[in-house]
């Protein structure tokens, strides 16, 4: 086969973004994947976004990735979460039509110039002088490439467990990739083992939703992507029910069948997403656990049971389901299962996601020890961009922690490594008030545009919204309201105290109970700003003090972030470091003092010792 600039291995969420990014940058790209029928398949809940994750998807869109757009096109329910809380934790969450999501992604790949797709299994890497030269397929054919992105998900030596059955598989019904793990280990890449599990699916026609709480989406749903023009698909509701004491009794009575107890699964799973077996074991006093019943698409009756993850035998799963209100007669369509797989220890990566061991080999997605479509897509995008940059001789893209959740994600992975499948939470971002849903495009679209991934149209739209926000804030700061009977009436109607002296609209907007839309409606009724402009202006005014404080923190930390540590620096030569710090720093080889300071066990005193040593 002909040679390519970039070969991407894996057509999952990471691989699709990587392939699209590298091709959009003008590099000839090949995406090799095990099955063309399973491109960007969602093996777990077909839901994208949520708190922390939604910000990632928004950032992917701002940088010119596909996930946001594809989710909007396939969306059957959209909700802005945490609207009653602060802007740092507000995020979009979408329920997608699983099949449409795959079809739409396939369409995007097919429409992309410079991108070819091939069904095949990559068995090994072609490497010469510690530099990647391409891949070898399981049929023995070679494909040369100047850069390779590995995005193999849960397929490396994958093993599925359901009850006492344990068999090789990457996902249910799909064969694993067995040769590649040994090949990677042979090059000195360290692998470890994690596991993930998915709940059973039931037939919508056999559930009683009248016994559940209706969970509707937003009446006026937003989109992840600035390129999307609203939602075209019918929007469907989700439902909420709860397990009962009877459910817990069934679980307890059959725990001896649970892989947790039998030990048939050894890889570590995500703590934040425990199985029902573990919840019953760990929280014996809880009398119920929530179960969200969510549709998988417009043309399927499969309903996902979020909260009932288990890999117990199928007959036990049925008992668990049928003991839950509204699911008494539910018919199982797909059993839940767990999958155990190899991942590559991510501290072996540069912040560009390039391997420190093999030049021009990039790794992205679940293979790096993460879990989730958003985390995978974010890494895929960065890996694809950096593979492209290395081909084109451009500076690589490394996003800072103060710039993007994607920066936080990658910095965490490469600096600290992982001890359980990594998922994004807002609490991981120390500057989360700066990394909001509403300002993702302002933060990142100029970068995406420079890379050739974001069209001029989006950049202009972003810049014009930004200008409108500034103009509006300026107007608020110069428009004054004097005390009067009508202003008294306005404030009392909004449970706010009437003003005693003239104040600007900006001062009034700082009151938590006063909303910008109401102020404008009352005092500047001729204004007609877009909802995005209103939202951003309101956040910037109300949270001005906190935002300034975080910006100061970023400035203070920048000295550490910019102080680089030479490659191969010998910590053994630095007197005064603790033994733990010396061991971890030697192993993890941070690139900057900022990275060093985030390694668990490295104290501020250790960081100053290195800093002084480096300045000598
Ligand atoms: C059972 C299960 C439960 C999960 N539960 C959760 C959960 O609770 N929460 C959550 O957030 N996420 C969960 N996930 C994870 C989520 O599905 C993944 O994080 C996400 O899909 C990872 O994307 P990826 O692109 O890295 O890999 P994947 O989506 O797994 O895609 C990998 C791709 O690589 C291809 N491939 C693999 N090896 C080769 C090879 N050698 N040659 C060619 N192609 C290859 C495969 O065909 C596949 O297309 C679960 C996944 C599974 C399987």
PDB file of N, CA and C in Angstrom, residues 138-221:
ATOM      1  N   UNK A 138      -2.226  -7.334  10.308  1.00  0.00           N
ATOM      2  CA  UNK A 138      -2.192  -8.752  10.691  1.00  0.00           C
ATOM      3  C   UNK A 138      -2.024  -9.673   9.483  1.00  0.00           C
ATOM      4  N   UNK A 139      -2.328  -9.178   8.246  1.00  0.00           N
ATOM      5  CA  UNK A 139      -2.108 -10.019   7.059  1.00  0.00           C
ATOM      6  C   UNK A 139      -0.667  -9.909   6.558  1.00  0.00           C
ATOM      7  N   UNK A 140       0.154  -9.176   7.288  1.00  0.00           N
ATOM      8  CA  UNK A 140       1.572  -9.075   6.941  1.00  0.00           C
ATOM      9  C   UNK A 140       1.904  -7.871   6.076  1.00  0.00           C
ATOM     10  N   UNK A 141       0.899  -7.167   5.563  1.00  0.00           N
ATOM     11  CA  UNK A 141       1.207  -6.022   4.694  1.00  0.00           C
ATOM     12  C   UNK A 141       1.678  -4.825   5.525  1.00  0.00           C
ATOM     13  N   UNK A 142       2.586  -4.055   4.910  1.00  0.00           N
ATOM     14  CA  UNK A 142       3.158  -2.902   5.622  1.00  0.00           C
ATOM     15  C   UNK A 142       2.607  -1.608   5.044  1.00  0.00           C
ATOM     16  N   UNK A 143       2.441  -0.633   5.900  1.00  0.00           N
ATOM     17  CA  UNK A 143       2.034   0.705   5.452  1.00  0.00           C
ATOM     18  C   UNK A 143       3.032   1.681   6.060  1.00  0.00           C
ATOM     19  N   UNK A 144       3.728   2.408   5.219  1.00  0.00           N
ATOM     20  CA  UNK A 144       4.716   3.334   5.770  1.00  0.00           C
ATOM     21  C   UNK A 144       4.045   4.656   6.140  1.00  0.00           C
ATOM     22  N   UNK A 145       4.587   5.290   7.155  1.00  0.00           N
ATOM     23  CA  UNK A 145       4.039   6.578   7.610  1.00  0.00           C
ATOM     24  C   UNK A 145       5.118   7.317   8.382  1.00  0.00           C
ATOM     25  N   UNK A 146       5.060   8.641   8.327  1.00  0.00           N
ATOM     26  CA  UNK A 146       6.039   9.432   9.080  1.00  0.00           C
ATOM     27  C   UNK A 146       5.610   9.610  10.524  1.00  0.00           C
ATOM     28  N   UNK A 147       4.312   9.457  10.782  1.00  0.00           N
ATOM     29  CA  UNK A 147       3.828   9.529  12.172  1.00  0.00           C
ATOM     30  C   UNK A 147       2.675   8.547  12.325  1.00  0.00           C
ATOM     31  N   UNK A 148       2.557   7.994  13.519  1.00  0.00           N
ATOM     32  CA  UNK A 148       1.460   7.053  13.803  1.00  0.00           C
ATOM     33  C   UNK A 148       0.775   7.495  15.093  1.00  0.00           C
ATOM     34  N   UNK A 149      -0.561   7.493  15.059  1.00  0.00           N
ATOM     35  CA  UNK A 149      -1.330   7.766  16.282  1.00  0.00           C
ATOM     36  C   UNK A 149      -2.011   6.461  16.688  1.00  0.00           C
ATOM     37  N   UNK A 150      -1.733   5.998  17.891  1.00  0.00           N
ATOM     38  CA  UNK A 150      -2.398   4.785  18.396  1.00  0.00           C
ATOM     39  C   UNK A 150      -3.598   5.194  19.238  1.00  0.00           C
ATOM     40  N   UNK A 151      -4.773   4.712  18.846  1.00  0.00           N
ATOM     41  CA  UNK A 151      -6.003   5.046  19.582  1.00  0.00           C
ATOM     42  C   UNK A 151      -6.854   3.778  19.658  1.00  0.00           C
ATOM     43  N   UNK A 152      -6.307   2.775  20.353  1.00  0.00           N
ATOM     44  CA  UNK A 152      -6.878   1.416  20.300  1.00  0.00           C
ATOM     45  C   UNK A 152      -7.932   1.143  21.366  1.00  0.00           C
ATOM     46  N   UNK A 153      -8.260   2.126  22.199  1.00  0.00           N
ATOM     47  CA  UNK A 153      -9.352   1.962  23.169  1.00  0.00           C
ATOM     48  C   UNK A 153      -9.143   0.789  24.099  1.00  0.00           C
ATOM     49  N   UNK A 154     -10.202  -0.016  24.237  1.00  0.00           N
ATOM     50  CA  UNK A 154     -10.171  -1.133  25.197  1.00  0.00           C
ATOM     51  C   UNK A 154      -9.771  -2.445  24.528  1.00  0.00           C
ATOM     52  N   UNK A 155      -9.121  -2.340  23.344  1.00  0.00           N
ATOM     53  CA  UNK A 155      -8.924  -3.561  22.551  1.00  0.00           C
ATOM     54  C   UNK A 155      -7.622  -4.310  22.832  1.00  0.00           C
ATOM     55  N   UNK A 156      -6.635  -3.636  23.452  1.00  0.00           N
ATOM     56  CA  UNK A 156      -5.345  -4.306  23.638  1.00  0.00           C
ATOM     57  C   UNK A 156      -5.495  -5.416  24.678  1.00  0.00           C
ATOM     58  N   UNK A 157      -5.383  -6.652  24.206  1.00  0.00           N
ATOM     59  CA  UNK A 157      -5.544  -7.827  25.082  1.00  0.00           C
ATOM     60  C   UNK A 157      -6.849  -7.772  25.871  1.00  0.00           C
ATOM     61  N   UNK A 158      -7.906  -7.254  25.225  1.00  0.00           N
ATOM     62  CA  UNK A 158      -9.191  -7.117  25.907  1.00  0.00           C
ATOM     63  C   UNK A 158      -9.786  -8.463  26.302  1.00  0.00           C
ATOM     64  N   UNK A 159     -10.382  -8.483  27.505  1.00  0.00           N
ATOM     65  CA  UNK A 159     -11.080  -9.702  27.965  1.00  0.00           C
ATOM     66  C   UNK A 159     -12.391  -9.277  28.583  1.00  0.00           C
ATOM     67  N   UNK A 160     -13.468  -9.926  28.146  1.00  0.00           N
ATOM     68  CA  UNK A 160     -14.787  -9.596  28.687  1.00  0.00           C
ATOM     69  C   UNK A 160     -15.153 -10.568  29.795  1.00  0.00           C
ATOM     70  N   UNK A 161     -15.824 -10.032  30.809  1.00  0.00           N
ATOM     71  CA  UNK A 161     -16.282 -10.874  31.914  1.00  0.00           C
ATOM     72  C   UNK A 161     -17.779 -10.649  32.111  1.00  0.00           C
ATOM     73  N   UNK A 162     -18.545 -11.745  32.073  1.00  0.00           N
ATOM     74  CA  UNK A 162     -19.962 -11.709  32.466  1.00  0.00           C
ATOM     75  C   UNK A 162     -20.164 -12.928  33.353  1.00  0.00           C
ATOM     76  N   UNK A 163     -20.448 -12.692  34.625  1.00  0.00           N
ATOM     77  CA  UNK A 163     -20.592 -13.807  35.562  1.00  0.00           C
ATOM     78  C   UNK A 163     -19.316 -14.630  35.578  1.00  0.00           C
ATOM     79  N   UNK A 164     -19.462 -15.947  35.381  1.00  0.00           N
ATOM     80  CA  UNK A 164     -18.248 -16.769  35.411  1.00  0.00           C
ATOM     81  C   UNK A 164     -17.650 -16.972  34.018  1.00  0.00           C
ATOM     82  N   UNK A 165     -18.216 -16.271  33.024  1.00  0.00           N
ATOM     83  CA  UNK A 165     -17.638 -16.379  31.670  1.00  0.00           C
ATOM     84  C   UNK A 165     -16.564 -15.319  31.486  1.00  0.00           C
ATOM     85  N   UNK A 166     -15.475 -15.711  30.871  1.00  0.00           N
ATOM     86  CA  UNK A 166     -14.370 -14.780  30.622  1.00  0.00           C
ATOM     87  C   UNK A 166     -13.807 -15.144  29.262  1.00  0.00           C
ATOM     88  N   UNK A 167     -13.863 -14.205  28.330  1.00  0.00           N
ATOM     89  CA  UNK A 167     -13.399 -14.545  26.977  1.00  0.00           C
ATOM     90  C   UNK A 167     -12.745 -13.334  26.313  1.00  0.00           C
ATOM     91  N   UNK A 168     -11.823 -13.590  25.353  1.00  0.00           N
ATOM     92  CA  UNK A 168     -11.123 -12.480  24.704  1.00  0.00           C
ATOM     93  C   UNK A 168     -12.082 -11.651  23.857  1.00  0.00           C
ATOM     94  N   UNK A 169     -12.082 -10.338  24.044  1.00  0.00           N
ATOM     95  CA  UNK A 169     -12.904  -9.416  23.241  1.00  0.00           C
ATOM     96  C   UNK A 169     -12.486  -7.990  23.563  1.00  0.00           C
ATOM     97  N   UNK A 170     -12.595  -7.118  22.567  1.00  0.00           N
ATOM     98  CA  UNK A 170     -12.290  -5.697  22.789  1.00  0.00           C
ATOM     99  C   UNK A 170     -13.507  -4.987  23.341  1.00  0.00           C
ATOM    100  N   UNK A 171     -14.669  -5.357  22.803  1.00  0.00           N
ATOM    101  CA  UNK A 171     -15.983  -4.954  23.307  1.00  0.00           C
ATOM    102  C   UNK A 171     -16.877  -6.138  23.003  1.00  0.00           C
ATOM    103  N   UNK A 172     -18.122  -6.120  23.491  1.00  0.00           N
ATOM    104  CA  UNK A 172     -18.994  -7.270  23.259  1.00  0.00           C
ATOM    105  C   UNK A 172     -19.152  -7.486  21.749  1.00  0.00           C
ATOM    106  N   UNK A 173     -18.877  -8.717  21.306  1.00  0.00           N
ATOM    107  CA  UNK A 173     -19.055  -9.057  19.893  1.00  0.00           C
ATOM    108  C   UNK A 173     -17.888  -8.649  19.009  1.00  0.00           C
ATOM    109  N   UNK A 174     -16.807  -8.122  19.580  1.00  0.00           N
ATOM    110  CA  UNK A 174     -15.668  -7.689  18.756  1.00  0.00           C
ATOM    111  C   UNK A 174     -14.385  -8.331  19.270  1.00  0.00           C
ATOM    112  N   UNK A 175     -13.576  -8.815  18.326  1.00  0.00           N
ATOM    113  CA  UNK A 175     -12.332  -9.476  18.724  1.00  0.00           C
ATOM    114  C   UNK A 175     -11.334  -8.451  19.260  1.00  0.00           C
ATOM    115  N   UNK A 176     -10.467  -8.871  20.165  1.00  0.00           N
ATOM    116  CA  UNK A 176      -9.475  -7.926  20.696  1.00  0.00           C
ATOM    117  C   UNK A 176      -8.274  -7.793  19.757  1.00  0.00           C
ATOM    118  N   UNK A 177      -7.393  -6.854  20.067  1.00  0.00           N
ATOM    119  CA  UNK A 177      -6.118  -6.740  19.351  1.00  0.00           C
ATOM    120  C   UNK A 177      -5.081  -7.405  20.238  1.00  0.00           C
ATOM    121  N   UNK A 178      -4.591  -8.555  19.805  1.00  0.00           N
ATOM    122  CA  UNK A 178      -3.743  -9.333  20.712  1.00  0.00           C
ATOM    123  C   UNK A 178      -2.246  -9.150  20.457  1.00  0.00           C
ATOM    124  N   UNK A 179      -1.875  -8.834  19.203  1.00  0.00           N
ATOM    125  CA  UNK A 179      -0.426  -8.800  18.916  1.00  0.00           C
ATOM    126  C   UNK A 179       0.237  -7.509  19.372  1.00  0.00           C
ATOM    127  N   UNK A 180      -0.531  -6.405  19.330  1.00  0.00           N
ATOM    128  CA  UNK A 180       0.087  -5.085  19.489  1.00  0.00           C
ATOM    129  C   UNK A 180       0.694  -4.863  20.880  1.00  0.00           C
ATOM    130  N   UNK A 181       0.052  -5.434  21.913  1.00  0.00           N
ATOM    131  CA  UNK A 181       0.562  -5.223  23.275  1.00  0.00           C
ATOM    132  C   UNK A 181       2.004  -5.705  23.391  1.00  0.00           C
ATOM    133  N   UNK A 182       2.247  -6.932  22.928  1.00  0.00           N
ATOM    134  CA  UNK A 182       3.595  -7.501  23.049  1.00  0.00           C
ATOM    135  C   UNK A 182       4.579  -6.676  22.234  1.00  0.00           C
ATOM    136  N   UNK A 183       4.107  -6.196  21.079  1.00  0.00           N
ATOM    137  CA  UNK A 183       4.974  -5.382  20.231  1.00  0.00           C
ATOM    138  C   UNK A 183       5.379  -4.094  20.952  1.00  0.00           C
ATOM    139  N   UNK A 184       4.403  -3.446  21.604  1.00  0.00           N
ATOM    140  CA  UNK A 184       4.695  -2.190  22.316  1.00  0.00           C
ATOM    141  C   UNK A 184       5.640  -2.451  23.480  1.00  0.00           C
ATOM    142  N   UNK A 185       5.370  -3.530  24.220  1.00  0.00           N
ATOM    143  CA  UNK A 185       6.229  -3.861  25.359  1.00  0.00           C
ATOM    144  C   UNK A 185       7.651  -4.119  24.878  1.00  0.00           C
ATOM    145  N   UNK A 186       7.756  -4.743  23.711  1.00  0.00           N
ATOM    146  CA  UNK A 186       9.074  -5.035  23.136  1.00  0.00           C
ATOM    147  C   UNK A 186       9.893  -3.771  22.896  1.00  0.00           C
ATOM    148  N   UNK A 187       9.213  -2.669  22.631  1.00  0.00           N
ATOM    149  CA  UNK A 187       9.941  -1.402  22.427  1.00  0.00           C
ATOM    150  C   UNK A 187      10.210  -0.681  23.753  1.00  0.00           C
ATOM    151  N   UNK A 188       9.767  -1.283  24.852  1.00  0.00           N
ATOM    152  CA  UNK A 188      10.024  -0.669  26.160  1.00  0.00           C
ATOM    153  C   UNK A 188       8.866   0.183  26.653  1.00  0.00           C
ATOM    154  N   UNK A 189       7.718   0.106  25.973  1.00  0.00           N
ATOM    155  CA  UNK A 189       6.557   0.884  26.438  1.00  0.00           C
ATOM    156  C   UNK A 189       5.854   0.085  27.535  1.00  0.00           C
ATOM    157  N   UNK A 190       5.712   0.716  28.703  1.00  0.00           N
ATOM    158  CA  UNK A 190       5.135  -0.002  29.849  1.00  0.00           C
ATOM    159  C   UNK A 190       3.610  -0.024  29.750  1.00  0.00           C
ATOM    160  N   UNK A 191       3.040  -1.205  29.898  1.00  0.00           N
ATOM    161  CA  UNK A 191       1.580  -1.343  29.869  1.00  0.00           C
ATOM    162  C   UNK A 191       1.084  -1.756  31.252  1.00  0.00           C
ATOM    163  N   UNK A 192      -0.167  -1.426  31.544  1.00  0.00           N
ATOM    164  CA  UNK A 192      -0.789  -1.885  32.792  1.00  0.00           C
ATOM    165  C   UNK A 192      -2.237  -2.227  32.453  1.00  0.00           C
ATOM    166  N   UNK A 193      -3.010  -2.616  33.476  1.00  0.00           N
ATOM    167  CA  UNK A 193      -4.343  -3.132  33.181  1.00  0.00           C
ATOM    168  C   UNK A 193      -5.426  -2.350  33.926  1.00  0.00           C
ATOM    169  N   UNK A 194      -6.478  -1.986  33.212  1.00  0.00           N
ATOM    170  CA  UNK A 194      -7.662  -1.356  33.800  1.00  0.00           C
ATOM    171  C   UNK A 194      -8.888  -2.147  33.369  1.00  0.00           C
ATOM    172  N   UNK A 195     -10.016  -1.823  33.972  1.00  0.00           N
ATOM    173  CA  UNK A 195     -11.270  -2.417  33.509  1.00  0.00           C
ATOM    174  C   UNK A 195     -12.369  -1.378  33.499  1.00  0.00           C
ATOM    175  N   UNK A 196     -13.395  -1.640  32.710  1.00  0.00           N
ATOM    176  CA  UNK A 196     -14.544  -0.754  32.622  1.00  0.00           C
ATOM    177  C   UNK A 196     -15.771  -1.647  32.456  1.00  0.00           C
ATOM    178  N   UNK A 197     -16.922  -1.139  32.818  1.00  0.00           N
ATOM    179  CA  UNK A 197     -18.113  -1.991  32.703  1.00  0.00           C
ATOM    180  C   UNK A 197     -19.291  -1.172  32.214  1.00  0.00           C
ATOM    181  N   UNK A 198     -20.286  -1.856  31.708  1.00  0.00           N
ATOM    182  CA  UNK A 198     -21.456  -1.172  31.157  1.00  0.00           C
ATOM    183  C   UNK A 198     -22.726  -1.860  31.667  1.00  0.00           C
ATOM    184  N   UNK A 199     -23.802  -1.105  31.882  1.00  0.00           N
ATOM    185  CA  UNK A 199     -25.017  -1.720  32.427  1.00  0.00           C
ATOM    186  C   UNK A 199     -25.841  -2.445  31.360  1.00  0.00           C
ATOM    187  N   UNK A 200     -26.844  -3.202  31.789  1.00  0.00           N
ATOM    188  CA  UNK A 200     -27.717  -3.859  30.810  1.00  0.00           C
ATOM    189  C   UNK A 200     -28.632  -2.854  30.105  1.00  0.00           C
ATOM    190  N   UNK A 201     -29.139  -3.236  28.922  1.00  0.00           N
ATOM    191  CA  UNK A 201     -30.136  -2.429  28.199  1.00  0.00           C
ATOM    192  C   UNK A 201     -31.443  -3.213  28.202  1.00  0.00           C
ATOM    193  N   UNK A 202     -32.556  -2.473  28.305  1.00  0.00           N
ATOM    194  CA  UNK A 202     -33.859  -3.139  28.297  1.00  0.00           C
ATOM    195  C   UNK A 202     -34.734  -2.559  27.196  1.00  0.00           C
ATOM    196  N   UNK A 203     -35.821  -3.276  26.912  1.00  0.00           N
ATOM    197  CA  UNK A 203     -36.739  -2.899  25.835  1.00  0.00           C
ATOM    198  C   UNK A 203     -37.730  -1.841  26.335  1.00  0.00           C
ATOM    199  N   UNK A 204     -37.735  -0.683  25.675  1.00  0.00           N
ATOM    200  CA  UNK A 204     -38.611   0.432  26.095  1.00  0.00           C
ATOM    201  C   UNK A 204     -40.074   0.017  26.143  1.00  0.00           C
ATOM    202  N   UNK A 205     -40.446  -0.964  25.315  1.00  0.00           N
ATOM    203  CA  UNK A 205     -41.860  -1.352  25.241  1.00  0.00           C
ATOM    204  C   UNK A 205     -42.295  -2.159  26.456  1.00  0.00           C
ATOM    205  N   UNK A 206     -41.312  -2.538  27.295  1.00  0.00           N
ATOM    206  CA  UNK A 206     -41.664  -3.376  28.448  1.00  0.00           C
ATOM    207  C   UNK A 206     -41.448  -2.649  29.774  1.00  0.00           C
ATOM    208  N   UNK A 207     -41.251  -1.330  29.695  1.00  0.00           N
ATOM    209  CA  UNK A 207     -41.049  -0.606  30.965  1.00  0.00           C
ATOM    210  C   UNK A 207     -42.263   0.278  31.252  1.00  0.00           C
ATOM    211  N   UNK A 208     -42.476   0.549  32.538  1.00  0.00           N
ATOM    212  CA  UNK A 208     -43.633   1.344  32.942  1.00  0.00           C
ATOM    213  C   UNK A 208     -43.140   2.723  33.391  1.00  0.00           C
ATOM    214  N   UNK A 209     -43.153   3.668  32.451  1.00  0.00           N
ATOM    215  CA  UNK A 209     -42.594   4.985  32.776  1.00  0.00           C
ATOM    216  C   UNK A 209     -43.504   5.769  33.721  1.00  0.00           C
ATOM    217  N   UNK A 210     -44.749   5.312  33.886  1.00  0.00           N
ATOM    218  CA  UNK A 210     -45.639   6.046  34.794  1.00  0.00           C
ATOM    219  C   UNK A 210     -45.169   5.889  36.245  1.00  0.00           C
ATOM    220  N   UNK A 211     -44.300   4.930  36.495  1.00  0.00           N
ATOM    221  CA  UNK A 211     -43.788   4.731  37.853  1.00  0.00           C
ATOM    222  C   UNK A 211     -42.430   5.428  38.043  1.00  0.00           C
ATOM    223  N   UNK A 212     -42.059   6.223  37.045  1.00  0.00           N
ATOM    224  CA  UNK A 212     -40.753   6.900  37.107  1.00  0.00           C
ATOM    225  C   UNK A 212     -40.956   8.406  36.990  1.00  0.00           C
ATOM    226  N   UNK A 213     -39.890   9.159  37.323  1.00  0.00           N
ATOM    227  CA  UNK A 213     -39.957  10.617  37.169  1.00  0.00           C
ATOM    228  C   UNK A 213     -39.476  10.972  35.770  1.00  0.00           C
ATOM    229  N   UNK A 214     -40.222  11.879  35.137  1.00  0.00           N
ATOM    230  CA  UNK A 214     -39.852  12.313  33.783  1.00  0.00           C
ATOM    231  C   UNK A 214     -38.651  13.256  33.872  1.00  0.00           C
ATOM    232  N   UNK A 215     -37.655  13.035  33.027  1.00  0.00           N
ATOM    233  CA  UNK A 215     -36.477  13.916  32.991  1.00  0.00           C
ATOM    234  C   UNK A 215     -36.380  14.479  31.579  1.00  0.00           C
ATOM    235  N   UNK A 216     -36.948  15.674  31.387  1.00  0.00           N
ATOM    236  CA  UNK A 216     -36.964  16.247  30.029  1.00  0.00           C
ATOM    237  C   UNK A 216     -35.705  17.054  29.772  1.00  0.00           C
ATOM    238  N   UNK A 217     -35.453  17.299  28.502  1.00  0.00           N
ATOM    239  CA  UNK A 217     -34.343  18.176  28.130  1.00  0.00           C
ATOM    240  C   UNK A 217     -34.790  19.629  28.202  1.00  0.00           C
ATOM    241  N   UNK A 218     -33.895  20.544  27.817  1.00  0.00           N
ATOM    242  CA  UNK A 218     -34.234  21.969  27.849  1.00  0.00           C
ATOM    243  C   UNK A 218     -35.257  22.283  26.759  1.00  0.00           C
ATOM    244  N   UNK A 219     -36.156  23.228  27.077  1.00  0.00           N
ATOM    245  CA  UNK A 219     -37.180  23.608  26.107  1.00  0.00           C
ATOM    246  C   UNK A 219     -36.545  24.342  24.921  1.00  0.00           C
ATOM    247  N   UNK A 220     -35.486  25.098  25.218  1.00  0.00           N
ATOM    248  CA  UNK A 220     -34.817  25.851  24.159  1.00  0.00           C
ATOM    249  C   UNK A 220     -33.348  25.400  24.130  1.00  0.00           C
ATOM    250  N   UNK A 221     -33.112  24.203  23.581  1.00  0.00           N
ATOM    251  CA  UNK A 221     -31.787  23.594  23.753  1.00  0.00           C
ATOM    252  C   UNK A 221     -30.663  24.327  23.028  1.00  0.00           C
TER     253      UNK A 221
END
